[in-house]
mmCIF file of C-alpha atoms and ligand atoms in Angstrom:
data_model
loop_
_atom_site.group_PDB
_atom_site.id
_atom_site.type_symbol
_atom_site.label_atom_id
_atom_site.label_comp_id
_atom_site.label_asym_id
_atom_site.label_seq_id
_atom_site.Cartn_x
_atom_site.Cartn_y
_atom_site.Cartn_z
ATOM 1 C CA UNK A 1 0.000 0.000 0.000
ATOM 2 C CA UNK A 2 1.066 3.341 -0.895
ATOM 3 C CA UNK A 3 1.808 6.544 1.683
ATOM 4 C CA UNK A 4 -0.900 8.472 -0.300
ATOM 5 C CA UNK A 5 -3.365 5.407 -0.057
ATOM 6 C CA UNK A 6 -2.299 5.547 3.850
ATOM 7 C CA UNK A 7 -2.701 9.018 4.212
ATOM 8 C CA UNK A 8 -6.021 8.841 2.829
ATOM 9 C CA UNK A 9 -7.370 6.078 4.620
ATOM 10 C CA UNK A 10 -6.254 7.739 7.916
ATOM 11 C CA UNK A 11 -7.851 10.977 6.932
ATOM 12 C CA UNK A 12 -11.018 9.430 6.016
ATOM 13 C CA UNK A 13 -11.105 7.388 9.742
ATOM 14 C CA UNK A 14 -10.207 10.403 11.663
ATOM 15 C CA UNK A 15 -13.342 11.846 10.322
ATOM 16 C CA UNK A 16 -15.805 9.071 10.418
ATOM 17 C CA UNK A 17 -14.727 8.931 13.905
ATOM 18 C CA UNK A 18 -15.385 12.744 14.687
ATOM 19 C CA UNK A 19 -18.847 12.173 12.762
ATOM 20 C CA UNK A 20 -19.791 9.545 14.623
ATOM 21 C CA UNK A 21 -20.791 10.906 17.813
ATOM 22 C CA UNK A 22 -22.943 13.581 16.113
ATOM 23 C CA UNK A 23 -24.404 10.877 13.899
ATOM 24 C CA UNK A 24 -25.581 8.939 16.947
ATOM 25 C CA UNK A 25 -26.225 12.092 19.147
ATOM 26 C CA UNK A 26 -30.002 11.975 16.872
ATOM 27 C CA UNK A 27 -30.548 8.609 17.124
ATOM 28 C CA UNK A 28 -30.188 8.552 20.747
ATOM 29 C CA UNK A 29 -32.329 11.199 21.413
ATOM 30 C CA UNK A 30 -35.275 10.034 18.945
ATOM 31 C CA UNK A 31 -35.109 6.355 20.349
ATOM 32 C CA UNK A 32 -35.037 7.521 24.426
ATOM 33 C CA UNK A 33 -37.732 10.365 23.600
ATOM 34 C CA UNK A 34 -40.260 6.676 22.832
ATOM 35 C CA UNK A 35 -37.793 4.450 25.546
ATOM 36 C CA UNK A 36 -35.997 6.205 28.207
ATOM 37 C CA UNK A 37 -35.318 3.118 30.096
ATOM 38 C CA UNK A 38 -32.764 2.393 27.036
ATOM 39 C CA UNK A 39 -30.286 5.187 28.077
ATOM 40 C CA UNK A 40 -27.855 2.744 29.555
ATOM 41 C CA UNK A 41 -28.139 0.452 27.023
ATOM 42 C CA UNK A 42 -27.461 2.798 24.297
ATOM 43 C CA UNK A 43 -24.665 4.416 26.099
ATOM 44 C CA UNK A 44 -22.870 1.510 26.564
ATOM 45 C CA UNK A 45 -22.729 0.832 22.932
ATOM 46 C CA UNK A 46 -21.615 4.798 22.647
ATOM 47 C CA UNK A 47 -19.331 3.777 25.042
ATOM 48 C CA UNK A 48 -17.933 0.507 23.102
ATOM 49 C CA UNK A 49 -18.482 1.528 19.135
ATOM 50 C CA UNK A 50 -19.103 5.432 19.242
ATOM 51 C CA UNK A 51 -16.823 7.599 21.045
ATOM 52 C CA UNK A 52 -13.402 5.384 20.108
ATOM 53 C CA UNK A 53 -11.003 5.653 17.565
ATOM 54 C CA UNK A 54 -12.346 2.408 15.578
ATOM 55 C CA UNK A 55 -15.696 1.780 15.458
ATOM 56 C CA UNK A 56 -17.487 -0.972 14.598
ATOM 57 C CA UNK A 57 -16.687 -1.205 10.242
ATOM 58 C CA UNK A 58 -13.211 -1.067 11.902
ATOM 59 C CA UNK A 59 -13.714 -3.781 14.004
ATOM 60 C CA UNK A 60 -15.003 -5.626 11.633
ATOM 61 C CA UNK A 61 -13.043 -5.065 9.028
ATOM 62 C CA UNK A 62 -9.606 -5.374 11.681
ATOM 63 C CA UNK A 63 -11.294 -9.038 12.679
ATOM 64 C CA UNK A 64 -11.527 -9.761 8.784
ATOM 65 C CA UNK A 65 -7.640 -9.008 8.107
ATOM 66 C CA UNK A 66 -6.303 -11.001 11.062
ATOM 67 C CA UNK A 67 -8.577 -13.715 9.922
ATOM 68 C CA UNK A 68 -7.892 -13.088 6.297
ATOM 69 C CA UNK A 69 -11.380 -12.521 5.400
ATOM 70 C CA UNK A 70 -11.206 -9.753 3.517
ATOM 71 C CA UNK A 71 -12.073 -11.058 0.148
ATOM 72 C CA UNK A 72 -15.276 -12.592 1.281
ATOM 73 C CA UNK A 73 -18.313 -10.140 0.760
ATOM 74 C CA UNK A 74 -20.370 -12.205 2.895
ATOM 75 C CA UNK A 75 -18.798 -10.559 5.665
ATOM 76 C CA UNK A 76 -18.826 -6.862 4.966
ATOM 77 C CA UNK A 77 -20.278 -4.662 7.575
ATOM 78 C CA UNK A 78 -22.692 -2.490 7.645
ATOM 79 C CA UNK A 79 -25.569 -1.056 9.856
ATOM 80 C CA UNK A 80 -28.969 -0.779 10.227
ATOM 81 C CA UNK A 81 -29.628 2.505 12.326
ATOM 82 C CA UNK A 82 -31.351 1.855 15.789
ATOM 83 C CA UNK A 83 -34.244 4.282 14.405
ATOM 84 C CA UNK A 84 -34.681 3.023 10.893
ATOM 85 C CA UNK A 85 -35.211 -0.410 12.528
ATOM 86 C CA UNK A 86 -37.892 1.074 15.220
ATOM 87 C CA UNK A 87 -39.631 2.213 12.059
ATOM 88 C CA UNK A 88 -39.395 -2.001 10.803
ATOM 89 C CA UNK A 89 -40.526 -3.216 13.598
ATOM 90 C CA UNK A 90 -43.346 -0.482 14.109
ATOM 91 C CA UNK A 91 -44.994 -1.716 10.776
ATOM 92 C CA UNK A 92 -44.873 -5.087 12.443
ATOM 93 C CA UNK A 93 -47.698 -6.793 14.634
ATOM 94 C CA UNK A 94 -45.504 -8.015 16.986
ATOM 95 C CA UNK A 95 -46.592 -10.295 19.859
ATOM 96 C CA UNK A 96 -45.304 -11.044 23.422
ATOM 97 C CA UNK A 97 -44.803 -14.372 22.363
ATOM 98 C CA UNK A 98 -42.332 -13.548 19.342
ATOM 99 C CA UNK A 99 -38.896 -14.806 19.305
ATOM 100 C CA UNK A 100 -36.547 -12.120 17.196
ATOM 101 C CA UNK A 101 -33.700 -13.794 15.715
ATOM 102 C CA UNK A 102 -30.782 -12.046 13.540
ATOM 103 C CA UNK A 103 -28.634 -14.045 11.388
ATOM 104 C CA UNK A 104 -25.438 -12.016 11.285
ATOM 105 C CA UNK A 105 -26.155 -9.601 14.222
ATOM 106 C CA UNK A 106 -22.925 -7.457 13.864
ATOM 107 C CA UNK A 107 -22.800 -5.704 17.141
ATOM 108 C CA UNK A 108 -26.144 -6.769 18.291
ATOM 109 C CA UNK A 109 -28.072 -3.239 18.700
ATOM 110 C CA UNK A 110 -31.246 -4.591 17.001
ATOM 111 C CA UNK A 111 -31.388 -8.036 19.379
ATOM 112 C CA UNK A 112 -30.816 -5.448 22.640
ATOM 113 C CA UNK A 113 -33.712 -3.124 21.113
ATOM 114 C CA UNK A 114 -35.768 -5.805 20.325
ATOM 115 C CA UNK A 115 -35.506 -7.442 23.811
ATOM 116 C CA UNK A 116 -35.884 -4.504 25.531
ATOM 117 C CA UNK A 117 -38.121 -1.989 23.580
ATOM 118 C CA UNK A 118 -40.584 -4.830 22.532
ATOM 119 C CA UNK A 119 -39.942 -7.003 24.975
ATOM 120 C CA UNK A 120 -39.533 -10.228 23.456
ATOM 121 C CA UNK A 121 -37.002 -13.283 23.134
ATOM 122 C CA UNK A 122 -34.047 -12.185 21.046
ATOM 123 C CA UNK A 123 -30.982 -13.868 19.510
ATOM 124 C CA UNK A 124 -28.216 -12.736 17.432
ATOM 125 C CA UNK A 125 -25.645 -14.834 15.820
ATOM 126 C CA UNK A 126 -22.356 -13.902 14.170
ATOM 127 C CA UNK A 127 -19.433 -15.097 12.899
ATOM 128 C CA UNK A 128 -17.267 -11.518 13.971
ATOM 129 C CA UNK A 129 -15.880 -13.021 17.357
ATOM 130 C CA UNK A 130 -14.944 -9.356 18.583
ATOM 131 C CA UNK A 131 -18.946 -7.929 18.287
ATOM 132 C CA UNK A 132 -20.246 -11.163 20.208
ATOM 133 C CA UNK A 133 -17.864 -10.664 23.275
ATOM 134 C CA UNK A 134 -18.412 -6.993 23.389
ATOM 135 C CA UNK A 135 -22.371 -7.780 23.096
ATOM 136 C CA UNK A 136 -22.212 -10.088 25.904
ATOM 137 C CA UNK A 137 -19.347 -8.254 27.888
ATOM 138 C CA UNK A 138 -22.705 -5.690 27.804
ATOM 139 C CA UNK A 139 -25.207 -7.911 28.317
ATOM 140 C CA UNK A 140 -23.498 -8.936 31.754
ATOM 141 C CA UNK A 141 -22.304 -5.268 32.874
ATOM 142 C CA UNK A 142 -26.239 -4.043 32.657
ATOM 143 C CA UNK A 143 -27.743 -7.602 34.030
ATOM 144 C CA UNK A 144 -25.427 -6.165 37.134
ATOM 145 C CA UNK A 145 -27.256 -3.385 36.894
ATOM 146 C CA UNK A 146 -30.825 -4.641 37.214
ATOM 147 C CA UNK A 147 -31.669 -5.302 33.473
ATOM 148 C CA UNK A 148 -33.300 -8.580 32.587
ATOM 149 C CA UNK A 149 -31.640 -10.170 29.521
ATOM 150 C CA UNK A 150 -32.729 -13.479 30.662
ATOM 151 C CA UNK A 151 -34.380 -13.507 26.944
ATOM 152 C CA UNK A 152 -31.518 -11.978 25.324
ATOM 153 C CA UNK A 153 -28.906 -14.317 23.835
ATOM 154 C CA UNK A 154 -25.722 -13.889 21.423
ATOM 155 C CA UNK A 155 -23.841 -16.742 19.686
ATOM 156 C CA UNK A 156 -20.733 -16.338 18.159
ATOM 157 C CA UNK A 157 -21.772 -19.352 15.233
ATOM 158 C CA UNK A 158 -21.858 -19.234 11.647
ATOM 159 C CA UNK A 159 -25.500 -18.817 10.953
ATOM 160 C CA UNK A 160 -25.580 -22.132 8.633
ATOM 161 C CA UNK A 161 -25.646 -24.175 11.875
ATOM 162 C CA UNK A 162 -27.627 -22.611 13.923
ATOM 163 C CA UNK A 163 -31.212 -23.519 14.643
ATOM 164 C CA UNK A 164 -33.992 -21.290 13.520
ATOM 165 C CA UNK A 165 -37.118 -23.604 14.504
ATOM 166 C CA UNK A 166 -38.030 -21.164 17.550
ATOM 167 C CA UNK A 167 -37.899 -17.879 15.602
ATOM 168 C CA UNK A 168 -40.895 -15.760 14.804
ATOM 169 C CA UNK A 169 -39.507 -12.644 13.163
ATOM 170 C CA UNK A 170 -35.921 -12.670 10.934
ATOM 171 C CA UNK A 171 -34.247 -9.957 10.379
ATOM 172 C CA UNK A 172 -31.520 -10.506 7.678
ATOM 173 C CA UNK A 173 -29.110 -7.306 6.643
ATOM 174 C CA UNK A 174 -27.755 -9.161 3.777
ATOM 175 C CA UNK A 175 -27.114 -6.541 0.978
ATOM 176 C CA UNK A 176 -23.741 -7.693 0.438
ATOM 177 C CA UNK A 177 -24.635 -11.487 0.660
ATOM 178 C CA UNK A 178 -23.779 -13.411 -2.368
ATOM 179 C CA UNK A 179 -27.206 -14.467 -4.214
ATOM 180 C CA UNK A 180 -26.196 -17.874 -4.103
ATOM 181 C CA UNK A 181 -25.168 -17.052 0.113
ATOM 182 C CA UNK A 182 -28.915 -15.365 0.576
ATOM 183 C CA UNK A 183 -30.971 -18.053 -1.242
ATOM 184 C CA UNK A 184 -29.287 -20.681 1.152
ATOM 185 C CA UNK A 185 -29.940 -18.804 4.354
ATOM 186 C CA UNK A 186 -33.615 -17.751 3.068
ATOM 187 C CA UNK A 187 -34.255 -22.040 2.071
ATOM 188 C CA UNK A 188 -32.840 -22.923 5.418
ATOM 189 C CA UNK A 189 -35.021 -20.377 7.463
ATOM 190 C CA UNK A 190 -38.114 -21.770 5.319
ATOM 191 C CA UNK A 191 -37.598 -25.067 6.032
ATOM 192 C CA UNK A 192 -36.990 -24.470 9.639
ATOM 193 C CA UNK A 193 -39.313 -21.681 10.599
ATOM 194 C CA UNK A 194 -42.867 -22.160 11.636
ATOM 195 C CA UNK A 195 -45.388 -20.685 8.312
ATOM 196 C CA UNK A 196 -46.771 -17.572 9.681
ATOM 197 C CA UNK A 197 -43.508 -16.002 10.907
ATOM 198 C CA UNK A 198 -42.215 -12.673 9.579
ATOM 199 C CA UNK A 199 -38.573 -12.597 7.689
ATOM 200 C CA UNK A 200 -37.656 -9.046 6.757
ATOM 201 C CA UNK A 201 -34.675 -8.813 4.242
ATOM 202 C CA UNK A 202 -33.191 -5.607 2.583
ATOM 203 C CA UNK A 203 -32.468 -4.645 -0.779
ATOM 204 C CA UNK A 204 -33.291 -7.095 -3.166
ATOM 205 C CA UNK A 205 -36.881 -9.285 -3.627
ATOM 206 C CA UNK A 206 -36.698 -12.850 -2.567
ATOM 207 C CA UNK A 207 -37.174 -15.603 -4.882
ATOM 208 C CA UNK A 208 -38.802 -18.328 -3.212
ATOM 209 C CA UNK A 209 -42.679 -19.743 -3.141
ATOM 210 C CA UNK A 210 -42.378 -19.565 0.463
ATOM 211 C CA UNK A 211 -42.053 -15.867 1.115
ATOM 212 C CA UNK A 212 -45.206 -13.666 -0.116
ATOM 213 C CA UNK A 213 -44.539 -10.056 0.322
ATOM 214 C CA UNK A 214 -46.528 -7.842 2.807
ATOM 215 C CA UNK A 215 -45.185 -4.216 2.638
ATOM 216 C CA UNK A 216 -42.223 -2.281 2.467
ATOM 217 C CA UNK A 217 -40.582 0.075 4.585
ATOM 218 C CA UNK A 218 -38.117 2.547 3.288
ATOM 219 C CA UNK A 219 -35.564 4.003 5.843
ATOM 220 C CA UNK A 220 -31.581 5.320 5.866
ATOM 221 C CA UNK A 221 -28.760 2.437 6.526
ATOM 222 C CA UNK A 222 -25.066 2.937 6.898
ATOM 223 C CA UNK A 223 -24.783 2.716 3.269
ATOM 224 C CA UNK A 224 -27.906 5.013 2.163
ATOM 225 C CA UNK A 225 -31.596 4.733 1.491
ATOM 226 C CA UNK A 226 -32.965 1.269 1.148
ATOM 227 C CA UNK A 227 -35.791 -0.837 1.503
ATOM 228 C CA UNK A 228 -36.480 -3.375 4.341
ATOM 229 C CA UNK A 229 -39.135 -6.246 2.458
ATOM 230 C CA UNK A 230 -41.242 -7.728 4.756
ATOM 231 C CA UNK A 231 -42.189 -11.535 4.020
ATOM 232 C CA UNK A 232 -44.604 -13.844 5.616
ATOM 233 C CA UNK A 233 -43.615 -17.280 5.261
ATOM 234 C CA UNK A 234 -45.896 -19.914 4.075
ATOM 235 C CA UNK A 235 -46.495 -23.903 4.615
ATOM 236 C CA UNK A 236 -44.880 -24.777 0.962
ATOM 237 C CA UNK A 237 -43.228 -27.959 2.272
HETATM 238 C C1 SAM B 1 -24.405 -6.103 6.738
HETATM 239 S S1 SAM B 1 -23.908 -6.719 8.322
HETATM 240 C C2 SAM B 1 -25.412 -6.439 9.232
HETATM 241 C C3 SAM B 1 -25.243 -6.306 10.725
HETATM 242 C C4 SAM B 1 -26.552 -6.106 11.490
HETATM 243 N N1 SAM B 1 -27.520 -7.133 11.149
HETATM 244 C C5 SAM B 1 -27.170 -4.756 11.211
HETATM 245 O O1 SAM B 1 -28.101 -4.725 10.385
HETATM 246 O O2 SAM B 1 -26.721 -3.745 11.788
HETATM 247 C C6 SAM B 1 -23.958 -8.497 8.026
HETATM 248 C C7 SAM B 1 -23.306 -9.294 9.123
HETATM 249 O O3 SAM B 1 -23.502 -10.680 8.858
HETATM 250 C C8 SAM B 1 -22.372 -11.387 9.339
HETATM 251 N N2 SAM B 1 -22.349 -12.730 8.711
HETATM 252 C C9 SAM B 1 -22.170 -13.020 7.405
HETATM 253 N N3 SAM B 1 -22.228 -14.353 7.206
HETATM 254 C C10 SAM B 1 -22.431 -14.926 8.413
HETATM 255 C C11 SAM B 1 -22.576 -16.273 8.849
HETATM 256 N N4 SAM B 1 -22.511 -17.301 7.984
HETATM 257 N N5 SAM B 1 -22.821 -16.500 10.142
HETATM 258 C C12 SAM B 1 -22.901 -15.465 11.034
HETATM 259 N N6 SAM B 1 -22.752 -14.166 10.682
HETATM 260 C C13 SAM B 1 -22.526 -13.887 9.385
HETATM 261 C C14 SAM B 1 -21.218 -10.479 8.956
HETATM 262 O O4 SAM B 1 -20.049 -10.761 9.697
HETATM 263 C C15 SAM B 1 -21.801 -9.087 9.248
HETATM 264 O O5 SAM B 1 -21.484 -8.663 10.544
#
């Protein structure tokens, strides 16, 4: 790599990181003006992802070198904003009896606002080792602190063996999935999933007899305007 190529990169993280904190500033104010009791919960990810020097497409991305990951797609980063999810989830009938599950959770934001805001079961899974342990390094500090994440659980697993027979509502952020990558996941989740659950993807229509559109939601991710597709699964098999 060349001193201009590491000048530039360096200039552009010095100012993502001086965005970032004003960047979050408005989310955290829109999502504790309909959730106070989320303050410490969103300040400890402030706390772990915000006001540092790497954030969390660092993190990634410095988890992806060491493992040398880098030229797998399926494993770029990127987020979905805690309020562009609230506005999901708000188009959503959701149930005390849902169980939230996100294959490829990143840092696990949407599993702690699910758990908490909604109050249902959540679970994340992801392959980034570094996002699990900080999830659950949170996850423990706030349990000592009176929150109840009894229902609130984060796997460090490739999502291809984990078990999606309890879940209710998916939640796949897979813009930068392969096609081949997001028609296995999708197939797997429809042969595992009771019919009548909700799978919301992003980006691109699904394929599959199983998954009849409801609605669409338009909303800002870390990568620009999109569209979250909301699915209801049917009994195909
Ligand atoms: C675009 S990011 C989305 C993160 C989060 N869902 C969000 O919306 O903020 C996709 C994530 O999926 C993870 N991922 C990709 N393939 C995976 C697999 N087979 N098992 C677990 N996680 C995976 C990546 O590491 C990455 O963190």
């Amino acid at each position: 790599m060349s001193t201009l190529h590491r000048l530039i990169g360096s200039c552009y993280r010095k100012t993502e990181a001086l965005l970032r904190p004003l960047l979050f500033r408005r989310e955290k104010t829109a999502i504790l003006s309909r959730y106070p009791k989320l303050q410490p919960i969103m300040e400890a990810f402030e706390r772990h992802y915000i006001r540092v020097e790497y954030g969390a497409h660092d993190r990634s991305l410095m988890e992806r070198i060491e493992r040398k990951l880098t030229t797998h797609d399926e494993f770029v980063y990127g987020t979905t904003p805690w309020r562009s999810f609230l506005k999901v989830a708000d188009s959503l009938e959701i149930k005390p009896d849902d169980f939230f599950i996100e294959p490829g959770c990143g840092t696990g934001h949407l599993c702690f606002l699910m758990n908490q805001a909604y109050g249902i079961r959540a679970q994340g899974i992801e392959v980034m080792a570094n996002f699990i342990t900080t999830a659950n390094q949170i996850r423990k500090d706030l349990s000592e602190q009176g929150f109840d994440f009894n229902n609130l659980h984060f796997y460090n697993l490739d999502f291809f063996s984990s078990d999606f027979s309890r879940g209710t509502i998916f939640y796949i952020a897979g813009t930068c999935f392969p096609d081949d990558y997001l028609t296995r996941l999708i197939h797997k989740i429809a042969k595992e999933a009771k019919p009548g659950s909700t799978v919301i993807t992003l980006t691109h229509e699904l394929n599959h007899p199983a998954y009849v559109l409801s609605h669409q939601v338009e909303a800002f991710f870390s990568w620009g305007r999109d569209k979250a597709l909301v699915y209801t699964l049917q009994d195909v098999n």
